[in-house]
Amino acid sequence: MKYFTYMLLCADGSYYTGYTTDLERRLSEHNGESEGKGAKYTRCRRPCKLVWYEEFDSKNEAMSKEWHLKRLNHSQKSKLISEKGLI
């Protein structure tokens, strides 16, 4: 099984960071396409766009990366996304 750590760009310009085993499904949940799913943080900040992700072989690696990313400030996250992101 593969694990992904990801960052979303929310409609208000903020970033959301998480981990999952299915990026497509999780993005769909964050954008309200699955009723009652997704993070509370993203519900009032839709639409959300996937801007960065990294794949891992273990849940622990993905969770560790998520922990480290959540400690970055907004400009550090923006820099990471501009260097290695999807946009």
PDB file of C-alpha atoms in Angstrom:
ATOM      1  CA  MET A   1       0.000   0.000   0.000  1.00  0.00           C
ATOM      2  CA  LYS A   2       1.190   3.525  -0.784  1.00  0.00           C
ATOM      3  CA  TYR A   3       0.729   6.536   1.478  1.00  0.00           C
ATOM      4  CA  PHE A   4       0.672  10.169   0.432  1.00  0.00           C
ATOM      5  CA  THR A   5       1.336  13.395   2.272  1.00  0.00           C
ATOM      6  CA  TYR A   6      -0.329  16.295   0.488  1.00  0.00           C
ATOM      7  CA  MET A   7      -1.003  20.017   0.605  1.00  0.00           C
ATOM      8  CA  LEU A   8      -4.111  21.744  -0.643  1.00  0.00           C
ATOM      9  CA  LEU A   9      -4.513  25.389  -1.553  1.00  0.00           C
ATOM     10  CA  CYS A  10      -7.842  26.556  -0.151  1.00  0.00           C
ATOM     11  CA  ALA A  11     -10.034  29.264  -1.673  1.00  0.00           C
ATOM     12  CA  ASP A  12      -9.003  31.726   1.062  1.00  0.00           C
ATOM     13  CA  GLY A  13      -5.302  31.295   0.175  1.00  0.00           C
ATOM     14  CA  SER A  14      -4.466  29.098   3.157  1.00  0.00           C
ATOM     15  CA  TYR A  15      -2.861  25.664   2.962  1.00  0.00           C
ATOM     16  CA  TYR A  16      -4.157  22.401   4.376  1.00  0.00           C
ATOM     17  CA  THR A  17      -1.773  19.480   4.950  1.00  0.00           C
ATOM     18  CA  GLY A  18      -2.752  15.854   5.449  1.00  0.00           C
ATOM     19  CA  TYR A  19      -1.974  12.249   4.578  1.00  0.00           C
ATOM     20  CA  THR A  20      -4.009   9.552   2.854  1.00  0.00           C
ATOM     21  CA  THR A  21      -3.853   6.313   0.901  1.00  0.00           C
ATOM     22  CA  ASP A  22      -6.045   7.685  -1.922  1.00  0.00           C
ATOM     23  CA  LEU A  23      -5.405  11.233  -3.158  1.00  0.00           C
ATOM     24  CA  GLU A  24      -8.357  11.385  -5.567  1.00  0.00           C
ATOM     25  CA  ARG A  25     -10.875  10.250  -2.974  1.00  0.00           C
ATOM     26  CA  ARG A  26      -9.481  12.545  -0.293  1.00  0.00           C
ATOM     27  CA  LEU A  27      -9.555  15.628  -2.547  1.00  0.00           C
ATOM     28  CA  SER A  28     -13.137  14.772  -3.445  1.00  0.00           C
ATOM     29  CA  GLU A  29     -13.996  14.567   0.253  1.00  0.00           C
ATOM     30  CA  HIS A  30     -12.329  17.899   1.007  1.00  0.00           C
ATOM     31  CA  ASN A  31     -14.354  19.541  -1.748  1.00  0.00           C
ATOM     32  CA  GLY A  32     -17.648  18.215  -0.383  1.00  0.00           C
ATOM     33  CA  GLU A  33     -18.340  15.654  -3.069  1.00  0.00           C
ATOM     34  CA  SER A  34     -18.795  13.011  -0.353  1.00  0.00           C
ATOM     35  CA  GLU A  35     -21.337  14.203   2.187  1.00  0.00           C
ATOM     36  CA  GLY A  36     -20.052  14.432   5.744  1.00  0.00           C
ATOM     37  CA  LYS A  37     -16.448  13.694   4.791  1.00  0.00           C
ATOM     38  CA  GLY A  38     -13.341  15.826   4.607  1.00  0.00           C
ATOM     39  CA  ALA A  39     -11.703  17.988   7.209  1.00  0.00           C
ATOM     40  CA  LYS A  40     -13.606  20.568   9.212  1.00  0.00           C
ATOM     41  CA  TYR A  41     -10.938  23.125   8.241  1.00  0.00           C
ATOM     42  CA  THR A  42     -11.626  22.828   4.501  1.00  0.00           C
ATOM     43  CA  ARG A  43     -15.451  22.864   4.683  1.00  0.00           C
ATOM     44  CA  CYS A  44     -15.669  26.655   4.718  1.00  0.00           C
ATOM     45  CA  ARG A  45     -12.631  27.151   2.462  1.00  0.00           C
ATOM     46  CA  ARG A  46     -13.773  25.380  -0.720  1.00  0.00           C
ATOM     47  CA  PRO A  47     -12.817  24.788  -3.408  1.00  0.00           C
ATOM     48  CA  CYS A  48      -9.486  23.232  -2.530  1.00  0.00           C
ATOM     49  CA  LYS A  49      -6.811  22.443  -5.089  1.00  0.00           C
ATOM     50  CA  LEU A  50      -4.083  19.815  -4.750  1.00  0.00           C
ATOM     51  CA  VAL A  51      -0.778  21.701  -5.077  1.00  0.00           C
ATOM     52  CA  TRP A  52       1.804  19.290  -3.657  1.00  0.00           C
ATOM     53  CA  TYR A  53       2.160  15.646  -2.680  1.00  0.00           C
ATOM     54  CA  GLU A  54       4.804  13.056  -1.943  1.00  0.00           C
ATOM     55  CA  GLU A  55       4.460   9.265  -1.960  1.00  0.00           C
ATOM     56  CA  PHE A  56       5.722   6.979   0.819  1.00  0.00           C
ATOM     57  CA  ASP A  57       5.919   3.253   1.461  1.00  0.00           C
ATOM     58  CA  SER A  58       4.825   3.482   5.092  1.00  0.00           C
ATOM     59  CA  LYS A  59       2.189   5.301   7.099  1.00  0.00           C
ATOM     60  CA  ASN A  60       4.837   6.417   9.601  1.00  0.00           C
ATOM     61  CA  GLU A  61       6.880   8.155   6.882  1.00  0.00           C
ATOM     62  CA  ALA A  62       3.794   9.944   5.554  1.00  0.00           C
ATOM     63  CA  MET A  63       2.709  11.037   9.020  1.00  0.00           C
ATOM     64  CA  SER A  64       6.223  12.254   9.843  1.00  0.00           C
ATOM     65  CA  LYS A  65       6.323  14.354   6.663  1.00  0.00           C
ATOM     66  CA  GLU A  66       2.880  15.770   7.496  1.00  0.00           C
ATOM     67  CA  TRP A  67       4.102  16.699  10.998  1.00  0.00           C
ATOM     68  CA  HIS A  68       7.133  18.513   9.579  1.00  0.00           C
ATOM     69  CA  LEU A  69       5.122  20.359   6.920  1.00  0.00           C
ATOM     70  CA  LYS A  70       2.582  21.575   9.465  1.00  0.00           C
ATOM     71  CA  ARG A  71       5.390  23.354  11.288  1.00  0.00           C
ATOM     72  CA  LEU A  72       6.292  25.454   8.222  1.00  0.00           C
ATOM     73  CA  ASN A  73       4.877  28.940   7.903  1.00  0.00           C
ATOM     74  CA  HIS A  74       2.842  30.050   4.884  1.00  0.00           C
ATOM     75  CA  SER A  75       5.788  31.492   2.945  1.00  0.00           C
ATOM     76  CA  GLN A  76       7.887  28.359   3.529  1.00  0.00           C
ATOM     77  CA  LYS A  77       5.043  26.202   2.219  1.00  0.00           C
ATOM     78  CA  SER A  78       4.642  28.499  -0.804  1.00  0.00           C
ATOM     79  CA  LYS A  79       8.356  28.189  -1.559  1.00  0.00           C
ATOM     80  CA  LEU A  80       8.215  24.384  -1.341  1.00  0.00           C
ATOM     81  CA  ILE A  81       5.212  24.312  -3.668  1.00  0.00           C
ATOM     82  CA  SER A  82       6.842  26.644  -6.199  1.00  0.00           C
ATOM     83  CA  GLU A  83       9.999  24.492  -6.221  1.00  0.00           C
ATOM     84  CA  LYS A  84       8.468  21.019  -6.203  1.00  0.00           C
ATOM     85  CA  GLY A  85       4.716  21.428  -6.419  1.00  0.00           C
ATOM     86  CA  LEU A  86       2.103  20.814  -9.052  1.00  0.00           C
ATOM     87  CA  ILE A  87       1.518  24.483  -9.945  1.00  0.00           C
TER      88      ILE A  87
END
